[in-house]
Short mmCIF file of C-alpha atoms in Angstrom, two decimals:
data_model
loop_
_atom_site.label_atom_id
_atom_site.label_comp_id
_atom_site.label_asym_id
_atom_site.label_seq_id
_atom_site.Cartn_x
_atom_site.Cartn_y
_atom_site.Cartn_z
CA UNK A 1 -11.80 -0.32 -4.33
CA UNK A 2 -13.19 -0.51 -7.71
CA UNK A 3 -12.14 -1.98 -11.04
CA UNK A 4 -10.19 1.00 -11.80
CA UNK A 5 -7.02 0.66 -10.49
CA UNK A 6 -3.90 1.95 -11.59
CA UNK A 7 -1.11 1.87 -8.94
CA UNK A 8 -2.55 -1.44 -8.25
CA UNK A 9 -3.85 -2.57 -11.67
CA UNK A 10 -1.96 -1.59 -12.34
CA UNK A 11 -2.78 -0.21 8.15
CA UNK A 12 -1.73 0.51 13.30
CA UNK A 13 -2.61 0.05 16.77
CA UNK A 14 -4.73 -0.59 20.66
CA UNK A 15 -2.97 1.78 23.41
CA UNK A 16 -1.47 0.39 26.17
CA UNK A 17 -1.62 2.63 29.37
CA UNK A 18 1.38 4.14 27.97
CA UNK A 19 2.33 5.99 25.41
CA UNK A 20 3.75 3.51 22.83
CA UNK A 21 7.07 4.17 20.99
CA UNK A 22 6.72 6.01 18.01
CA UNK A 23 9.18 4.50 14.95
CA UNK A 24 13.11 5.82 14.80
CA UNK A 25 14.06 8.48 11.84
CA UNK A 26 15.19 6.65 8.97
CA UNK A 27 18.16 7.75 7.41
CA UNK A 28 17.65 6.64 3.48
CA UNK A 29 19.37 4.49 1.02
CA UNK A 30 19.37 6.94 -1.63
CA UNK A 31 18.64 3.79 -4.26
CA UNK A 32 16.75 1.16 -1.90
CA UNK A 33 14.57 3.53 -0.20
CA UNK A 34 11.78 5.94 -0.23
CA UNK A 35 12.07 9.33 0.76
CA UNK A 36 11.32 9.63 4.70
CA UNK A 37 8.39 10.77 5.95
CA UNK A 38 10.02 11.26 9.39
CA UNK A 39 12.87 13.99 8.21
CA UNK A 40 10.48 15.86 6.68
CA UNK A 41 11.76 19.36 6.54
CA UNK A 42 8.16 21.42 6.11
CA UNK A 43 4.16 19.79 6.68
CA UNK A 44 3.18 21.17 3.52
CA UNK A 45 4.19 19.70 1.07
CA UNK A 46 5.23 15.64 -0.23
CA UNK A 47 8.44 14.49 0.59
CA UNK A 48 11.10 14.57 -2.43
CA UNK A 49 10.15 11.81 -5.47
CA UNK A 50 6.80 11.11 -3.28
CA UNK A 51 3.66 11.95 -5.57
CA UNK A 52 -0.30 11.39 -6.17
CA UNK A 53 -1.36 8.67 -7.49
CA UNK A 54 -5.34 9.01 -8.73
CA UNK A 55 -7.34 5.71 -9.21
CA UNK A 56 -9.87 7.64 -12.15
CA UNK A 57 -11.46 11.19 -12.50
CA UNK A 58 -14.29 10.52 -10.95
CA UNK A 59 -13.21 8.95 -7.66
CA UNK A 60 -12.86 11.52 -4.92
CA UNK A 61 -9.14 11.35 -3.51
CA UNK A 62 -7.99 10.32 0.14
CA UNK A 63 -6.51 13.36 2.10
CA UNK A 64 -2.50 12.64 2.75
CA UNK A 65 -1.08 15.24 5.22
CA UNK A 66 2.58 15.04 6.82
CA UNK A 67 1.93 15.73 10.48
CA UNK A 68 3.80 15.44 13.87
CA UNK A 69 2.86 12.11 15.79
CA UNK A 70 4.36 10.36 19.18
CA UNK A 71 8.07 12.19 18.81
CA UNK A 72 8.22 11.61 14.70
CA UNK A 73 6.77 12.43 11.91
CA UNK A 74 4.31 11.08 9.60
CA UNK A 75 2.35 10.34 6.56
CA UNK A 76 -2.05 10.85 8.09
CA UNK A 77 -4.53 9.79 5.47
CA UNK A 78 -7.73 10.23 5.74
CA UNK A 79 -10.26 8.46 3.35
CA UNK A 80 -14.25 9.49 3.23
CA UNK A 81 -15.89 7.51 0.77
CA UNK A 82 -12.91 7.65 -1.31
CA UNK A 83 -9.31 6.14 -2.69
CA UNK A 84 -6.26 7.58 -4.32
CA UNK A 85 -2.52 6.86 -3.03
CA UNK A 86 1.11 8.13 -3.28
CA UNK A 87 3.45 6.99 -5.26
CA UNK A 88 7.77 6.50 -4.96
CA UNK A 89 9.16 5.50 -8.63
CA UNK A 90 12.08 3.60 -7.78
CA UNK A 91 14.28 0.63 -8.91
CA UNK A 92 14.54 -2.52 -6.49
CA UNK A 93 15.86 -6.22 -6.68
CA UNK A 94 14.29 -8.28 -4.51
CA UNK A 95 16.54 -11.27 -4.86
CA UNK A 96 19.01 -8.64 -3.45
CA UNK A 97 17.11 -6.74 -1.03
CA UNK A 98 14.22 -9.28 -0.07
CA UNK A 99 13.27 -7.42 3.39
CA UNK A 100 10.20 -4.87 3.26
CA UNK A 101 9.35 -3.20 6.61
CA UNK A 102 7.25 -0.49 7.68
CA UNK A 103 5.47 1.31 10.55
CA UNK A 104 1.67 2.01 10.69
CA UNK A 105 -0.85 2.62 13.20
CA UNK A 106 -4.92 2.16 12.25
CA UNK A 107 -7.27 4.20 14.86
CA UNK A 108 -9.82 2.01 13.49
CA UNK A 109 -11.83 -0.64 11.16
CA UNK A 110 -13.82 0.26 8.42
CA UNK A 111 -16.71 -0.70 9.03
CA UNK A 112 -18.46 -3.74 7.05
CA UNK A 113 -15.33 -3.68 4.78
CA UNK A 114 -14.03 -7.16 3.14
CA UNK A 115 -11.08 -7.74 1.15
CA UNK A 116 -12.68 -10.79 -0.13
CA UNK A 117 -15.66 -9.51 -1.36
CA UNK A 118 -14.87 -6.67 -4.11
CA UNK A 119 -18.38 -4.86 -3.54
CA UNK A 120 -16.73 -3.93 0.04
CA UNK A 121 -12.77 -3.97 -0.90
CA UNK A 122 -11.85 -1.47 1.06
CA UNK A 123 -8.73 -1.08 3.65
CA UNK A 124 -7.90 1.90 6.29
CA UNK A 125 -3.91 1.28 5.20
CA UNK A 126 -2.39 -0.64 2.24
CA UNK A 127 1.56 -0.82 1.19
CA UNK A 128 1.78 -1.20 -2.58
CA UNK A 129 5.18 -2.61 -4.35
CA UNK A 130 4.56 -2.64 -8.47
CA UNK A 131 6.88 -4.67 -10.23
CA UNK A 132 8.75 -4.38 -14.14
CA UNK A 133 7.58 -6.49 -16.88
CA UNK A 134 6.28 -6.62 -20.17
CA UNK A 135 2.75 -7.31 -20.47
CA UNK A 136 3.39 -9.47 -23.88
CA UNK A 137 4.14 -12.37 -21.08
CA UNK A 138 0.16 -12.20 -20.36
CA UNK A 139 -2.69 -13.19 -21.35
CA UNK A 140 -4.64 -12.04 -24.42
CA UNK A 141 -7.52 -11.57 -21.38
CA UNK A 142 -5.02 -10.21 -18.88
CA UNK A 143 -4.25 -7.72 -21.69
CA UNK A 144 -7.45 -6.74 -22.63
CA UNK A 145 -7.87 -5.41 -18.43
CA UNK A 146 -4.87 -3.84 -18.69
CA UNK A 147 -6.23 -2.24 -22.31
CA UNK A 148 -9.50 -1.40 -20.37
CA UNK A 149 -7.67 0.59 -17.41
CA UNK A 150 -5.64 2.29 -19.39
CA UNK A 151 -8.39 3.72 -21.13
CA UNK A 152 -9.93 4.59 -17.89
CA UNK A 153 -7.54 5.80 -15.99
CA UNK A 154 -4.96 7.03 -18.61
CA UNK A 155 -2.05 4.83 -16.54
CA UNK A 156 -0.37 2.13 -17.51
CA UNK A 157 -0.51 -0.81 -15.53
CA UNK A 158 2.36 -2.79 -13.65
CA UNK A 159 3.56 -6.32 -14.67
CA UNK A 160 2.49 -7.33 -11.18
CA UNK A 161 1.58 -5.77 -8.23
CA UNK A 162 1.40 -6.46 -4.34
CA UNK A 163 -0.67 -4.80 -2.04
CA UNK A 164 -0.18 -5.43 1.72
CA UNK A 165 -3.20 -4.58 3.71
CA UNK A 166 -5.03 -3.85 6.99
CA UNK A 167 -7.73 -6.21 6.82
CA UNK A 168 -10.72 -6.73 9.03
CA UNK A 169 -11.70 -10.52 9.94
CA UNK A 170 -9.12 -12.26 7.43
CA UNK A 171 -5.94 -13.66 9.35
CA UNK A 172 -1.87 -12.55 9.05
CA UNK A 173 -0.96 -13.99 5.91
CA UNK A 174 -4.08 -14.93 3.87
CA UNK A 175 -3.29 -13.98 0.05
CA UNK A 176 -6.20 -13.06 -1.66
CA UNK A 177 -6.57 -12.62 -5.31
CA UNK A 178 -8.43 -9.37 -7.13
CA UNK A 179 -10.95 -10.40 -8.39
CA UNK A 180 -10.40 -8.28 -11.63
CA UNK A 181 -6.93 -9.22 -12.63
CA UNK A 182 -4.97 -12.25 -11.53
CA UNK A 183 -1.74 -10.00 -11.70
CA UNK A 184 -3.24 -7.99 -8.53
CA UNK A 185 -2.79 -9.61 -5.11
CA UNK A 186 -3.43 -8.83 -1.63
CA UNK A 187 -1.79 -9.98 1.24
CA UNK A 188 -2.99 -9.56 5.00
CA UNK A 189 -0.49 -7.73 6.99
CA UNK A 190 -2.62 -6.55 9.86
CA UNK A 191 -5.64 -7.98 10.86
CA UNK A 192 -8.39 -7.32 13.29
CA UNK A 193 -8.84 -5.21 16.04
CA UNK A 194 -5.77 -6.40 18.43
CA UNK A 195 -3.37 -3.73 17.51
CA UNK A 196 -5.53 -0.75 16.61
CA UNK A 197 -4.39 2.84 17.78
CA UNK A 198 -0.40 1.73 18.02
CA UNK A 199 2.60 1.56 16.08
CA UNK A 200 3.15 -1.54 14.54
CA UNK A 201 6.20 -2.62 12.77
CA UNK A 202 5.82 -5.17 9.63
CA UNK A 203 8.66 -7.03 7.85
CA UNK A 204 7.45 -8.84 4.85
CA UNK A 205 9.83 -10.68 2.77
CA UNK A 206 8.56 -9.73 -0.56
CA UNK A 207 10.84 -12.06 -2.58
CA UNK A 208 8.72 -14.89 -1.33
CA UNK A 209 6.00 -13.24 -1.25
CA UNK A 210 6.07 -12.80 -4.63
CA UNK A 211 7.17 -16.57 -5.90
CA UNK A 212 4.29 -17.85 -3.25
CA UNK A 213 1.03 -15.37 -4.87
CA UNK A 214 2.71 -15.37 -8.66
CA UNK A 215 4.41 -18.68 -8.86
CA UNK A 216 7.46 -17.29 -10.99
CA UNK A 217 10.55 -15.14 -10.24
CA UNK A 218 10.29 -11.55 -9.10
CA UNK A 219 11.37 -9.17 -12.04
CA UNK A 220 12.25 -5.60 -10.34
CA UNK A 221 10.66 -3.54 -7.85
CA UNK A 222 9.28 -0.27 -10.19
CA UNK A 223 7.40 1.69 -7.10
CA UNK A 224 5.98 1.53 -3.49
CA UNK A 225 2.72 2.89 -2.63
CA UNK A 226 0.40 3.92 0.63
CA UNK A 227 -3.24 4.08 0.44
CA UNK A 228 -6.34 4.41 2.58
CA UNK A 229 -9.75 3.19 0.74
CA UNK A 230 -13.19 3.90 1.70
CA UNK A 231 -15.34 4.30 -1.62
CA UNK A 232 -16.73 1.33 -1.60
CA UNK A 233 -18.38 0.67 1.66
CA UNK A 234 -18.70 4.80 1.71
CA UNK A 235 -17.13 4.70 5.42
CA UNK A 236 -14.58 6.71 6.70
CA UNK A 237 -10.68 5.74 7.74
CA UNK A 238 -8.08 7.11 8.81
CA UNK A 239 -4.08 5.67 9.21
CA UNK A 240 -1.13 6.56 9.77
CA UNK A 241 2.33 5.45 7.99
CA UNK A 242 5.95 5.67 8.72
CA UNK A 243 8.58 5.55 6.75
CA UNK A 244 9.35 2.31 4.16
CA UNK A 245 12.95 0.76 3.85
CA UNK A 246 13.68 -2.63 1.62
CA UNK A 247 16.59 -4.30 3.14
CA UNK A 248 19.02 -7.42 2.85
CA UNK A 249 17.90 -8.98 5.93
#
């Protein structure tokens, strides 16, 4: 992706012989959680408080389509030379509910895409958690990107944002920094090929997550995101995601 992030600037997995286990309904915390995808009532349309998210104008958006997959259902994106998200507005404290978990499945890598190397950002599946703050605690240059996107995207910015990603070579783990704003970071999630075209389940403990790529206390969670990214490489992805729940443990 580009320097023009908003929900930002603010993936999953291979077959066995059998069938794998698609992910159980969630029944939601009506405070702590996103609306399912997996009780959706009707295909056509978002799930209650889920919405859009555009990157800029001029960026062609990634499909998102509720559809029925392995017993459940789910959110399919689909991403051709192109990135835009969905967005949950909600209110989260991490030092309370720490526990992030979620269930993807990637049909495949993009091709010649690095996470490293912002000419070829791109991922087949990111999770996004924005965080509250005020961006007077910044930096007169971290304010001046946040002035810039703003302008560019007509969104402000989160205090801090965390993007967990599908990444192709880099390991489980590896936190890598945007290279446009320091307030941006990525951390690797999936990697590789291993677990393409199957569920996976992820639990990420965002609370240290955030202390370990920020160095500071965790102020509120203000939104999850999904997204599938292609525009920079100009490839083609497509991924699947299940429903998101923060918990206690």
């Amino acid at each position: 992706m580009r320097p023009v992030y908003a929900l930002l600037l603010a993936v999953l997995l291979a077959a066995c012989a059998s069938t794998p286990p698609a992910p159980a309904p969630a029944v939601p915390d009506p405070v702590h959680d996103p609306a399912p995808f997996s009780t959706a009532l009707a295909l056509d349309v978002l799930p209650p408080g889920w919405k859009p998210y555009r990157l800029a104008r001029f960026k062609k958006p990634t499909k998102y389509q509720l559809v029925p997959l392995d017993g459940t259902v789910a959110m399919r994106a689909q991403a051709d030379a192109s990135a835009s998200g969905l967005q949950f507005d909600l209110t989260v404290d991490v030092k309370e509910f720490p526990w992030l978990t979620w269930h993807w499945k990637v049909p495949e890598l993009i091709g010649g895409a690095n996470n490293s190397v912002h000419q070829v950002e791109d991922s087949p599946a990111r999770v996004i958690v924005t965080f509250e703050g005020g961006r007077e605690k910044l930096p007169d240059a971290e304010q001046i990107n946040y002035d810039l996107a703003k302008a560019m995207t007509g969104n402000e910015l989160p205090y801090a944002t965390i993007m967990y990603i599908w990444e192709n070579q880099l390991p489980e783990g590896a936190l890598i920094e945007h290279h446009f704003s320091t307030r941006v970071k990525m951390i690797v999630a999936g990697s590789g090929r291993k677990d393409l075209g199957r569920w996976h389940e992820e639990r990420v403990n965002v609370l240290e997550d955030f202390r370990r790529a920020f160095g500071e206390e965790p102020p509120r969670v203000r939104a999850v995101g999904i997204m599938s990214d292609s525009d920079n490489t100009g490839g083609h992805a497509v991924a699947y995601f299940g429903d998101i729940r923060f918990r206690k443990k």
